[in-house]
mmCIF file of C-alpha atoms in Angstrom:
data_model
loop_
_atom_site.group_PDB
_atom_site.id
_atom_site.type_symbol
_atom_site.label_atom_id
_atom_site.label_comp_id
_atom_site.label_asym_id
_atom_site.label_seq_id
_atom_site.Cartn_x
_atom_site.Cartn_y
_atom_site.Cartn_z
ATOM 1 C CA MET A 1 15.785 -14.074 -8.909
ATOM 2 C CA ARG A 2 13.186 -14.634 -5.904
ATOM 3 C CA PRO A 3 14.047 -13.592 -2.431
ATOM 4 C CA LEU A 4 14.919 -16.213 -0.121
ATOM 5 C CA SER A 5 12.364 -17.359 2.328
ATOM 6 C CA THR A 6 13.343 -16.822 5.913
ATOM 7 C CA SER A 7 10.614 -19.487 7.247
ATOM 8 C CA PRO A 8 8.293 -22.147 6.312
ATOM 9 C CA THR A 9 5.373 -19.472 6.911
ATOM 10 C CA ARG A 10 6.942 -16.922 4.633
ATOM 11 C CA GLU A 11 7.701 -19.738 1.841
ATOM 12 C CA ARG A 12 3.938 -20.770 2.099
ATOM 13 C CA HIS A 13 2.822 -17.097 1.678
ATOM 14 C CA VAL A 14 5.396 -16.195 -1.349
ATOM 15 C CA ALA A 15 4.250 -19.370 -2.853
ATOM 16 C CA MET A 16 0.640 -18.763 -2.766
ATOM 17 C CA ALA A 17 1.235 -15.093 -3.996
ATOM 18 C CA ALA A 18 3.459 -16.476 -7.064
ATOM 19 C CA GLU A 19 0.701 -19.175 -7.915
ATOM 20 C CA LEU A 20 -2.091 -16.411 -8.063
ATOM 21 C CA ALA A 21 0.325 -14.039 -9.882
ATOM 22 C CA ALA A 22 0.901 -16.316 -12.726
ATOM 23 C CA VAL A 23 -2.888 -16.799 -13.314
ATOM 24 C CA PHE A 24 -3.390 -13.010 -13.175
ATOM 25 C CA ARG A 25 -0.428 -12.172 -15.512
ATOM 26 C CA GLU A 26 -2.372 -14.011 -18.400
ATOM 27 C CA ARG A 27 -5.569 -11.494 -17.655
ATOM 28 C CA ALA A 28 -3.560 -8.384 -16.838
ATOM 29 C CA ALA A 29 -3.182 -6.847 -20.310
ATOM 30 C CA GLU A 30 -7.083 -7.155 -21.024
ATOM 31 C CA TYR A 31 -7.841 -5.589 -17.693
ATOM 32 C CA ASP A 32 -5.363 -2.901 -18.248
ATOM 33 C CA GLY A 33 -6.568 -2.325 -22.144
ATOM 34 C CA ASN A 34 -10.303 -2.114 -21.243
ATOM 35 C CA ALA A 35 -9.678 -0.213 -17.732
ATOM 36 C CA GLU A 36 -11.801 -3.029 -16.186
ATOM 37 C CA PHE A 37 -11.603 -3.821 -12.226
ATOM 38 C CA PRO A 38 -10.425 -7.132 -11.804
ATOM 39 C CA HIS A 39 -13.133 -8.762 -9.853
ATOM 40 C CA ARG A 40 -12.367 -12.223 -10.615
ATOM 41 C CA ASN A 41 -8.783 -11.868 -9.173
ATOM 42 C CA ILE A 42 -10.104 -10.457 -6.174
ATOM 43 C CA ASP A 43 -12.684 -13.430 -5.896
ATOM 44 C CA GLU A 44 -9.881 -15.700 -6.462
ATOM 45 C CA LEU A 45 -7.651 -14.007 -3.920
ATOM 46 C CA ARG A 46 -10.417 -14.402 -1.234
ATOM 47 C CA ASP A 47 -11.100 -17.919 -2.256
ATOM 48 C CA ALA A 48 -7.373 -18.590 -1.739
ATOM 49 C CA GLY A 49 -7.435 -17.287 1.753
ATOM 50 C CA TYR A 50 -4.967 -14.246 0.853
ATOM 51 C CA LEU A 51 -7.313 -11.629 1.772
ATOM 52 C CA ARG A 52 -6.829 -12.936 5.447
ATOM 53 C CA LEU A 53 -3.077 -12.964 4.926
ATOM 54 C CA THR A 54 -2.419 -10.345 8.020
ATOM 55 C CA VAL A 55 -5.404 -11.426 10.248
ATOM 56 C CA PRO A 56 -3.861 -13.370 13.375
ATOM 57 C CA GLU A 57 -4.106 -17.191 13.156
ATOM 58 C CA GLU A 58 -6.253 -17.371 16.188
ATOM 59 C CA LEU A 59 -8.843 -15.092 14.764
ATOM 60 C CA GLY A 60 -9.121 -17.398 11.422
ATOM 61 C CA GLY A 61 -6.174 -15.822 9.672
ATOM 62 C CA LEU A 62 -2.934 -16.648 8.091
ATOM 63 C CA GLY A 63 -0.776 -14.858 10.801
ATOM 64 C CA GLY A 64 1.446 -12.644 8.511
ATOM 65 C CA ASP A 65 2.980 -9.689 9.434
ATOM 66 C CA LEU A 66 4.436 -6.628 7.796
ATOM 67 C CA THR A 67 7.544 -8.479 6.445
ATOM 68 C CA ASP A 68 5.382 -11.264 5.134
ATOM 69 C CA MET A 69 3.138 -8.756 3.251
ATOM 70 C CA ALA A 70 6.120 -6.981 1.470
ATOM 71 C CA ALA A 71 7.475 -10.321 0.218
ATOM 72 C CA THR A 72 4.095 -11.512 -0.830
ATOM 73 C CA GLN A 73 2.991 -8.258 -2.512
ATOM 74 C CA GLU A 74 5.818 -7.885 -4.465
ATOM 75 C CA ALA A 75 5.449 -11.655 -5.837
ATOM 76 C CA LEU A 76 1.530 -10.766 -6.593
ATOM 77 C CA ALA A 77 2.359 -7.422 -8.442
ATOM 78 C CA SER A 78 4.487 -9.270 -10.339
ATOM 79 C CA GLY A 79 1.585 -10.675 -12.081
ATOM 80 C CA CYS A 80 -0.749 -7.721 -11.773
ATOM 81 C CA ALA A 81 -0.267 -4.362 -10.545
ATOM 82 C CA SER A 82 -3.582 -3.190 -10.207
ATOM 83 C CA THR A 83 -4.764 -6.047 -8.433
ATOM 84 C CA ALA A 84 -1.611 -6.001 -6.056
ATOM 85 C CA LEU A 85 -2.012 -2.179 -5.309
ATOM 86 C CA THR A 86 -5.685 -2.546 -4.520
ATOM 87 C CA VAL A 87 -5.231 -5.415 -2.274
ATOM 88 C CA ASN A 88 -2.363 -3.733 -0.643
ATOM 89 C CA MET A 89 -4.860 -1.116 1.167
ATOM 90 C CA HIS A 90 -6.995 -3.884 2.532
ATOM 91 C CA LEU A 91 -4.042 -6.035 4.067
ATOM 92 C CA SER A 92 -2.242 -3.010 5.354
ATOM 93 C CA MET A 93 -5.402 -2.064 7.349
ATOM 94 C CA ALA A 94 -5.954 -5.607 8.587
ATOM 95 C CA GLY A 95 -2.416 -5.769 9.691
ATOM 96 C CA GLN A 96 -2.522 -2.538 11.497
ATOM 97 C CA LEU A 97 -5.871 -3.648 13.204
ATOM 98 C CA ALA A 98 -4.299 -6.915 14.305
ATOM 99 C CA ARG A 99 -1.369 -5.237 15.914
ATOM 100 C CA ASN A 100 -4.001 -2.917 17.763
ATOM 101 C CA TRP A 101 -5.935 -5.752 18.822
ATOM 102 C CA ARG A 102 -2.994 -7.583 20.204
ATOM 103 C CA THR A 103 -1.912 -4.384 22.215
ATOM 104 C CA THR A 104 -5.457 -3.337 23.542
ATOM 105 C CA GLY A 105 -7.531 -6.511 23.350
ATOM 106 C CA ASP A 106 -10.227 -4.213 21.826
ATOM 107 C CA GLU A 107 -13.411 -6.132 21.099
ATOM 108 C CA ARG A 108 -14.305 -4.078 17.963
ATOM 109 C CA ALA A 109 -11.065 -4.827 16.247
ATOM 110 C CA ARG A 110 -11.697 -8.435 17.030
ATOM 111 C CA ARG A 111 -15.043 -8.745 15.444
ATOM 112 C CA THR A 112 -13.636 -6.641 12.426
ATOM 113 C CA LEU A 113 -10.398 -9.200 12.022
ATOM 114 C CA GLY A 114 -13.063 -11.950 12.424
ATOM 115 C CA ASP A 115 -15.198 -10.840 9.842
ATOM 116 C CA ILE A 116 -12.056 -10.336 7.652
ATOM 117 C CA ALA A 117 -10.997 -13.772 7.937
ATOM 118 C CA ASP A 118 -14.881 -14.850 7.042
ATOM 119 C CA GLY A 119 -14.550 -12.881 3.658
ATOM 120 C CA LYS A 120 -17.460 -10.512 4.790
ATOM 121 C CA VAL A 121 -15.116 -7.098 4.927
ATOM 122 C CA ILE A 122 -12.784 -5.553 2.785
ATOM 123 C CA LEU A 123 -11.231 -2.369 3.614
ATOM 124 C CA MET A 124 -9.667 0.351 1.824
ATOM 125 C CA GLY A 125 -8.906 4.035 2.346
ATOM 126 C CA ALA A 126 -9.982 7.458 0.621
ATOM 127 C CA THR A 127 -7.656 10.157 2.112
ATOM 128 C CA ALA A 128 -6.391 12.041 -1.044
ATOM 129 C CA GLU A 129 -7.626 15.326 -1.856
ATOM 130 C CA PRO A 130 -6.492 17.892 -4.489
ATOM 131 C CA GLY A 131 -4.114 20.183 -2.667
ATOM 132 C CA HIS A 132 -4.008 18.243 0.391
ATOM 133 C CA ALA A 133 -1.221 15.800 0.501
ATOM 134 C CA LEU A 134 0.703 13.961 3.068
ATOM 135 C CA VAL A 135 -1.997 13.285 5.375
ATOM 136 C CA ARG A 136 -1.229 16.085 7.303
ATOM 137 C CA SER A 137 -4.368 18.520 6.303
ATOM 138 C CA THR A 138 -7.754 17.793 4.461
ATOM 139 C CA GLY A 139 -10.469 19.876 3.020
ATOM 140 C CA ALA A 140 -13.095 17.678 4.267
ATOM 141 C CA LYS A 141 -15.075 19.117 7.030
ATOM 142 C CA ALA A 142 -16.415 17.511 10.211
ATOM 143 C CA ARG A 143 -18.869 19.281 12.373
ATOM 144 C CA LYS A 144 -20.204 18.154 15.906
ATOM 145 C CA THR A 145 -23.492 16.345 16.403
ATOM 146 C CA GLU A 146 -25.373 14.193 18.850
ATOM 147 C CA GLY A 147 -23.317 10.836 19.071
ATOM 148 C CA GLY A 148 -20.235 12.110 16.618
ATOM 149 C CA TYR A 149 -19.913 14.288 13.527
ATOM 150 C CA LEU A 150 -21.246 14.865 9.953
ATOM 151 C CA VAL A 151 -18.446 14.952 7.529
ATOM 152 C CA THR A 152 -18.723 16.463 3.813
ATOM 153 C CA GLY A 153 -15.803 16.376 1.675
ATOM 154 C CA ASP A 154 -14.331 14.985 -1.925
ATOM 155 C CA LYS A 155 -11.824 12.485 -2.228
ATOM 156 C CA THR A 156 -9.578 11.344 -4.834
ATOM 157 C CA PHE A 157 -7.782 7.958 -5.611
ATOM 158 C CA GLY A 158 -10.111 5.604 -4.139
ATOM 159 C CA THR A 159 -8.290 2.570 -4.867
ATOM 160 C CA GLY A 160 -10.443 -0.291 -3.879
ATOM 161 C CA SER A 161 -13.631 1.540 -4.039
ATOM 162 C CA ALA A 162 -15.144 -1.365 -6.430
ATOM 163 C CA VAL A 163 -15.235 -4.062 -3.644
ATOM 164 C CA MET A 164 -15.028 -2.183 -0.204
ATOM 165 C CA THR A 165 -17.136 -2.838 2.365
ATOM 166 C CA HIS A 166 -15.728 -0.355 4.852
ATOM 167 C CA MET A 167 -13.754 2.842 4.005
ATOM 168 C CA THR A 168 -11.183 4.755 6.126
ATOM 169 C CA SER A 169 -10.980 8.645 5.408
ATOM 170 C CA MET A 170 -10.544 11.967 7.165
ATOM 171 C CA ALA A 171 -11.599 15.099 7.774
ATOM 172 C CA VAL A 172 -10.792 18.442 10.011
ATOM 173 C CA TYR A 173 -12.466 19.366 12.895
ATOM 174 C CA ARG A 174 -12.063 22.958 13.448
ATOM 175 C CA GLU A 175 -14.015 23.517 16.724
ATOM 176 C CA HIS A 176 -11.686 21.069 18.640
ATOM 177 C CA PRO A 177 -10.851 22.558 21.961
ATOM 178 C CA ASP A 178 -7.122 22.398 21.405
ATOM 179 C CA GLY A 179 -7.333 23.968 17.804
ATOM 180 C CA PRO A 180 -7.922 22.136 14.287
ATOM 181 C CA HIS A 181 -7.689 18.470 14.655
ATOM 182 C CA VAL A 182 -7.658 15.949 11.926
ATOM 183 C CA LEU A 183 -10.325 12.771 12.217
ATOM 184 C CA VAL A 184 -9.192 9.780 10.948
ATOM 185 C CA PHE A 185 -12.257 7.542 10.801
ATOM 186 C CA ARG A 186 -13.867 4.267 9.334
ATOM 187 C CA VAL A 187 -17.399 3.974 8.188
ATOM 188 C CA PRO A 188 -19.423 1.386 6.059
ATOM 189 C CA ALA A 189 -19.076 1.750 2.375
ATOM 190 C CA ASP A 190 -22.921 1.917 2.046
ATOM 191 C CA ALA A 191 -23.236 4.471 4.743
ATOM 192 C CA PRO A 192 -25.804 7.283 3.859
ATOM 193 C CA GLY A 193 -24.024 10.145 2.177
ATOM 194 C CA VAL A 194 -20.979 8.020 0.679
ATOM 195 C CA ARG A 195 -21.026 7.957 -3.077
ATOM 196 C CA VAL A 196 -18.579 6.555 -5.415
ATOM 197 C CA LEU A 197 -18.332 8.220 -8.610
ATOM 198 C CA GLU A 198 -18.140 6.054 -11.254
ATOM 199 C CA GLY A 199 -16.220 6.869 -14.468
ATOM 200 C CA THR A 200 -14.031 9.663 -12.605
ATOM 201 C CA TRP A 201 -10.814 7.497 -13.167
ATOM 202 C CA ASN A 202 -8.909 8.112 -16.139
ATOM 203 C CA SER A 203 -5.154 7.244 -15.756
ATOM 204 C CA SER A 204 -2.544 5.945 -17.949
ATOM 205 C CA ALA A 205 -1.216 3.911 -15.387
ATOM 206 C CA LEU A 206 -2.849 1.331 -13.102
ATOM 207 C CA ARG A 207 -5.717 1.619 -14.987
ATOM 208 C CA ALA A 208 -7.607 -1.522 -13.523
ATOM 209 C CA THR A 209 -7.478 -0.178 -10.142
ATOM 210 C CA ARG A 210 -10.455 1.814 -10.622
ATOM 211 C CA SER A 211 -9.464 4.447 -8.229
ATOM 212 C CA GLU A 212 -12.787 6.482 -8.479
ATOM 213 C CA ASN A 213 -13.428 9.615 -6.785
ATOM 214 C CA ILE A 214 -15.747 9.306 -3.479
ATOM 215 C CA GLU A 215 -18.081 11.962 -2.403
ATOM 216 C CA LEU A 216 -19.012 12.279 1.377
ATOM 217 C CA ARG A 217 -22.073 14.434 2.147
ATOM 218 C CA ASP A 218 -23.123 14.865 5.871
ATOM 219 C CA VAL A 219 -21.656 11.105 6.321
ATOM 220 C CA MET A 220 -22.547 10.191 10.236
ATOM 221 C CA VAL A 221 -19.192 9.189 11.917
ATOM 222 C CA ALA A 222 -19.840 7.950 15.470
ATOM 223 C CA GLU A 223 -17.558 8.779 18.360
ATOM 224 C CA ASP A 224 -16.342 5.243 18.263
ATOM 225 C CA ASP A 225 -15.637 5.153 14.473
ATOM 226 C CA VAL A 226 -12.821 7.795 15.019
ATOM 227 C CA LEU A 227 -9.729 6.030 14.816
ATOM 228 C CA LEU A 228 -7.096 9.024 15.363
ATOM 229 C CA SER A 229 -7.261 12.759 16.062
ATOM 230 C CA PHE A 230 -4.199 14.815 15.646
ATOM 231 C CA PRO A 231 -3.464 18.513 15.253
ATOM 232 C CA VAL A 232 -3.750 19.905 11.554
ATOM 233 C CA GLY A 233 -0.140 20.115 9.964
ATOM 234 C CA SER A 234 1.674 17.660 12.561
ATOM 235 C CA LEU A 235 3.500 14.526 12.221
ATOM 236 C CA ASP A 236 1.590 12.065 14.188
ATOM 237 C CA GLY A 237 3.347 9.204 15.806
ATOM 238 C CA SER A 238 0.022 7.137 15.511
ATOM 239 C CA LEU A 239 -0.013 7.503 11.909
ATOM 240 C CA LEU A 240 3.858 6.456 11.772
ATOM 241 C CA GLN A 241 2.703 3.180 13.748
ATOM 242 C CA THR A 242 -0.129 2.471 11.260
ATOM 243 C CA VAL A 243 -0.576 3.949 8.082
ATOM 244 C CA TRP A 244 2.762 5.108 6.875
ATOM 245 C CA GLY A 245 4.722 2.424 8.436
ATOM 246 C CA TRP A 246 2.860 -0.434 6.929
ATOM 247 C CA ALA A 247 1.984 1.775 3.502
ATOM 248 C CA MET A 248 5.462 2.882 2.718
ATOM 249 C CA PRO A 249 7.482 -0.698 2.602
ATOM 250 C CA THR A 250 4.474 -2.251 0.961
ATOM 251 C CA PHE A 251 3.960 0.650 -1.647
ATOM 252 C CA ALA A 252 7.458 0.341 -2.460
ATOM 253 C CA ALA A 253 7.097 -3.666 -2.644
ATOM 254 C CA VAL A 254 4.152 -3.609 -5.238
ATOM 255 C CA TYR A 255 5.977 -1.132 -7.535
ATOM 256 C CA LEU A 256 9.147 -3.133 -7.152
ATOM 257 C CA GLY A 257 7.142 -6.345 -7.911
ATOM 258 C CA VAL A 258 5.976 -4.703 -11.140
ATOM 259 C CA ALA A 259 9.557 -4.315 -12.018
ATOM 260 C CA VAL A 260 10.532 -7.826 -11.058
ATOM 261 C CA GLY A 261 7.789 -9.238 -13.265
ATOM 262 C CA ALA A 262 9.062 -7.257 -16.286
ATOM 263 C CA LEU A 263 12.630 -8.236 -15.508
ATOM 264 C CA GLU A 264 11.732 -11.861 -15.209
ATOM 265 C CA GLN A 265 10.095 -11.793 -18.630
ATOM 266 C CA CYS A 266 13.143 -9.792 -20.289
ATOM 267 C CA VAL A 267 15.578 -12.810 -18.906
ATOM 268 C CA GLN A 268 13.133 -15.273 -20.874
ATOM 269 C CA ASP A 269 13.063 -13.353 -23.843
ATOM 270 C CA VAL A 270 16.870 -12.877 -23.963
ATOM 271 C CA LEU A 271 17.366 -16.567 -23.602
ATOM 272 C CA SER A 272 15.013 -17.078 -26.438
ATOM 273 C CA ARG A 273 16.723 -14.911 -28.647
ATOM 274 C CA GLY A 274 20.275 -15.977 -27.784
ATOM 275 C CA TRP A 275 21.398 -12.506 -26.464
ATOM 276 C CA GLU A 276 22.617 -13.729 -23.095
ATOM 277 C CA ASN A 277 26.211 -13.335 -24.397
ATOM 278 C CA ARG A 278 26.021 -9.896 -25.342
ATOM 279 C CA PRO A 279 28.083 -7.322 -23.142
ATOM 280 C CA TYR A 280 25.309 -4.585 -23.005
ATOM 281 C CA VAL A 281 22.581 -6.997 -22.025
ATOM 282 C CA GLN A 282 24.702 -8.541 -19.314
ATOM 283 C CA VAL A 283 25.429 -5.262 -17.952
ATOM 284 C CA ALA A 284 21.943 -4.126 -17.881
ATOM 285 C CA ILE A 285 20.645 -7.405 -16.284
ATOM 286 C CA SER A 286 23.205 -7.432 -13.514
ATOM 287 C CA GLU A 287 22.444 -3.745 -12.557
ATOM 288 C CA CYS A 288 18.865 -4.633 -12.459
ATOM 289 C CA GLU A 289 19.559 -7.544 -10.342
ATOM 290 C CA ALA A 290 21.593 -4.996 -7.942
ATOM 291 C CA LEU A 291 18.582 -2.671 -7.795
ATOM 292 C CA VAL A 292 16.131 -5.212 -6.887
ATOM 293 C CA GLU A 293 18.255 -6.748 -4.141
ATOM 294 C CA THR A 294 19.053 -3.183 -2.702
ATOM 295 C CA SER A 295 15.362 -2.180 -2.737
ATOM 296 C CA ARG A 296 14.354 -5.756 -1.148
ATOM 297 C CA ALA A 297 17.001 -5.303 1.846
ATOM 298 C CA LEU A 298 15.681 -1.791 2.661
ATOM 299 C CA ILE A 299 12.330 -3.078 2.561
ATOM 300 C CA GLU A 300 12.989 -5.917 4.652
ATOM 301 C CA ARG A 301 15.022 -4.079 7.166
ATOM 302 C CA THR A 302 12.225 -1.257 7.577
ATOM 303 C CA ALA A 303 9.462 -3.654 7.955
ATOM 304 C CA ARG A 304 11.018 -5.461 10.664
ATOM 305 C CA GLU A 305 12.115 -1.799 12.359
ATOM 306 C CA VAL A 306 8.116 -1.237 12.185
ATOM 307 C CA MET A 307 7.291 -4.488 13.644
ATOM 308 C CA GLY A 308 9.972 -4.046 16.350
ATOM 309 C CA ASN A 309 8.606 -0.738 17.424
ATOM 310 C CA ALA A 310 12.044 0.867 16.701
ATOM 311 C CA LEU A 311 11.011 3.544 14.430
ATOM 312 C CA TRP A 312 9.194 5.429 17.394
ATOM 313 C CA SER A 313 10.687 4.104 20.561
ATOM 314 C CA SER A 314 14.495 4.538 19.392
ATOM 315 C CA MET A 315 14.182 7.939 17.364
ATOM 316 C CA SER A 316 12.297 10.991 16.907
ATOM 317 C CA ILE A 317 8.824 10.466 14.921
ATOM 318 C CA GLN A 318 10.213 12.759 12.143
ATOM 319 C CA GLN A 319 13.364 10.540 12.010
ATOM 320 C CA GLY A 320 11.238 7.426 11.810
ATOM 321 C CA MET A 321 8.757 9.025 9.298
ATOM 322 C CA SER A 322 11.993 9.848 7.093
ATOM 323 C CA ARG A 323 13.078 6.366 7.238
ATOM 324 C CA VAL A 324 9.884 4.762 6.036
ATOM 325 C CA VAL A 325 9.574 7.579 3.583
ATOM 326 C CA LEU A 326 13.224 6.678 2.206
ATOM 327 C CA THR A 327 12.198 3.130 1.747
ATOM 328 C CA LYS A 328 9.149 4.033 -0.456
ATOM 329 C CA ILE A 329 11.187 6.346 -2.650
ATOM 330 C CA VAL A 330 14.077 3.868 -3.112
ATOM 331 C CA GLY A 331 11.953 0.947 -3.917
ATOM 332 C CA THR A 332 9.732 3.211 -6.529
ATOM 333 C CA ASN A 333 12.756 4.897 -8.210
ATOM 334 C CA ASN A 334 14.637 1.637 -8.322
ATOM 335 C CA ALA A 335 11.644 0.095 -9.878
ATOM 336 C CA VAL A 336 11.694 2.679 -12.713
ATOM 337 C CA GLU A 337 15.293 2.233 -13.134
ATOM 338 C CA VAL A 338 14.660 -1.254 -13.867
ATOM 339 C CA VAL A 339 12.008 -1.148 -16.272
ATOM 340 C CA ASP A 340 13.996 1.675 -17.954
ATOM 341 C CA ARG A 341 16.893 -0.922 -18.284
ATOM 342 C CA VAL A 342 14.630 -3.783 -19.367
ATOM 343 C CA ILE A 343 13.067 -1.844 -22.233
ATOM 344 C CA ARG A 344 16.369 -0.560 -23.419
ATOM 345 C CA VAL A 345 17.478 -4.401 -23.978
ATOM 346 C CA MET A 346 14.270 -5.264 -25.614
ATOM 347 C CA GLY A 347 14.011 -2.467 -27.943
ATOM 348 C CA THR A 348 11.072 -0.861 -29.541
ATOM 349 C CA PRO A 349 8.888 -3.738 -29.506
ATOM 350 C CA ALA A 350 8.656 -3.327 -25.741
ATOM 351 C CA LEU A 351 6.661 -0.421 -26.276
ATOM 352 C CA ARG A 352 4.080 -2.080 -28.217
ATOM 353 C CA PRO A 353 0.572 -1.207 -26.624
ATOM 354 C CA GLY A 354 -0.512 -4.448 -24.647
ATOM 355 C CA SER A 355 2.883 -5.612 -24.016
ATOM 356 C CA PRO A 356 4.263 -6.439 -20.412
ATOM 357 C CA TYR A 357 6.861 -4.132 -20.763
ATOM 358 C CA GLU A 358 4.517 -1.070 -21.963
ATOM 359 C CA ARG A 359 2.226 -1.614 -18.923
ATOM 360 C CA ALA A 360 5.245 -1.834 -16.312
ATOM 361 C CA HIS A 361 6.632 1.219 -18.055
ATOM 362 C CA ARG A 362 3.454 3.176 -17.150
ATOM 363 C CA ASP A 363 2.648 1.535 -13.801
ATOM 364 C CA VAL A 364 6.073 1.963 -12.205
ATOM 365 C CA ARG A 365 6.064 5.619 -12.907
ATOM 366 C CA ALA A 366 3.003 6.135 -10.768
ATOM 367 C CA GLY A 367 5.161 4.816 -7.873
ATOM 368 C CA THR A 368 7.120 8.266 -7.924
ATOM 369 C CA MET A 369 4.101 10.517 -7.432
ATOM 370 C CA HIS A 370 2.189 8.067 -4.908
ATOM 371 C CA PRO A 371 2.535 9.612 -1.869
ATOM 372 C CA TYR A 372 5.028 10.138 -0.336
ATOM 373 C CA GLY A 373 5.847 11.554 -3.819
ATOM 374 C CA ASN A 374 9.526 12.173 -4.731
ATOM 375 C CA SER A 375 9.442 15.947 -4.159
ATOM 376 C CA ASP A 376 7.605 15.506 -0.834
ATOM 377 C CA ALA A 377 9.784 12.847 0.398
ATOM 378 C CA CYS A 378 13.158 14.537 -0.649
ATOM 379 C CA ASP A 379 11.988 17.823 1.522
ATOM 380 C CA LEU A 380 11.321 15.471 4.438
ATOM 381 C CA ILE A 381 14.479 13.306 4.259
ATOM 382 C CA ALA A 382 16.606 16.545 3.669
ATOM 383 C CA ALA A 383 15.104 18.278 6.536
ATOM 384 C CA THR A 384 15.736 15.442 8.697
ATOM 385 C CA ALA A 385 19.305 15.210 7.736
ATOM 386 C CA PHE A 386 19.837 18.783 8.647
ATOM 387 C CA GLY A 387 18.446 18.592 11.986
ATOM 388 C CA ILE A 388 15.127 20.852 10.585
ATOM 389 C CA GLU A 389 11.886 20.589 11.931
ATOM 390 C CA ALA A 390 9.494 19.592 9.334
ATOM 391 C CA ALA A 391 6.305 20.018 11.339
ATOM 392 C CA PRO A 392 5.429 19.512 15.214
ATOM 393 C CA ALA A 393 5.255 15.889 16.170
ATOM 394 C CA ASN A 394 3.006 13.958 18.407
ATOM 395 C CA PRO A 395 3.982 10.842 20.375
ATOM 396 C CA PRO A 396 1.922 7.685 19.538
ATOM 397 C CA ARG A 397 -1.096 7.235 21.289
ATOM 398 C CA LEU A 398 -0.570 3.347 21.905
ATOM 399 C CA GLY A 399 3.042 3.685 23.058
ATOM 400 C CA ARG A 400 4.591 0.502 22.181
ATOM 401 C CA LEU A 401 2.827 -2.021 19.956
ATOM 402 C CA ALA A 402 2.493 -5.881 20.622
ATOM 403 C CA GLU A 403 5.438 -7.489 18.656
ATOM 404 C CA PRO A 404 4.773 -10.455 16.427
ATOM 405 C CA ALA A 405 4.780 -14.113 18.062
ATOM 406 C CA PRO A 406 8.088 -15.977 17.186
ATOM 407 C CA ARG A 407 7.931 -17.108 13.749
ATOM 408 C CA ASP A 408 8.533 -20.755 12.701
ATOM 409 C CA GLY A 409 11.780 -22.061 11.035
#
């Protein structure tokens, strides 16, 4: 069951994503089996205008907000999880940039958004490092130089590295006058010292993302390219407004979309086999529908709270962080439960290598480890419920972000 559209604009966006997903579904097994990046899919997304979904209309985009992105990404992931997860990084960053531009009128943001609309820029992030989870610390080092910083470090999970034109990453500047600070910055993917380490991605899930390791060696980061700076180990309000506020609901939507795709295939296969009146099948399918709709409702609510600034204006930063993280683990864990039920309905043929069920079974499990992973999320959620400070918190630098324009319909 597809979600009801809340506006004609949303309906157009979701219809575009569903149409593309139907095409990508036919290629997904081959891309996954070969662990091959889906370049053709990305080209078709660009041609369709999907890569400018979250760019403001007045700058040449489609004007979608976070709620639109969550709905469309669910639809796209039902066809190809690797494609949807890759695109998620880009769309999320473009949407964050759009809100920043609406709030500040920053000319560099306007130019970047225009280049995204023209198909010249694809954004991605490379912040993950072994032993440094949760974007509160990093092993990469930044040292001051004339005009900026030289950054050296090693990053993992470079989703989108195959097509990125610009990369967001982070490093610690230990000589900051207020103590060690994490610097979040964006540099061109072809900047001297940036190297994608081909062949380092070897995973059982989301194989076609080709999320290769990335090496940074004395990469020049100009002062103007530093997007955020906050004390090491803290919960940063600006990160809640941007990275976490946009990533957590949409990660949930992507993994949920993988499960929805498996569920839709299961319903078709059940009908073709004449199993629709079997009590066990009916119970399993109804439970799946409940899990999907529960996740959708929470994702939609949280996305609206992000767009309306409630998560940092009406509660503490830790409370807001806990809320977006909860949305992510509910969506991903429910996705796992849906796929497990579907496989029990279909039986052992569902685990045949190359089947959509077997692929979904692998892909959704990555969601439980994708930051915030289940264990770290539970620590934060429980600490918040008990009133325990998980880490020092910083207020957002931009305060209240511009709210979206009134929607049609």
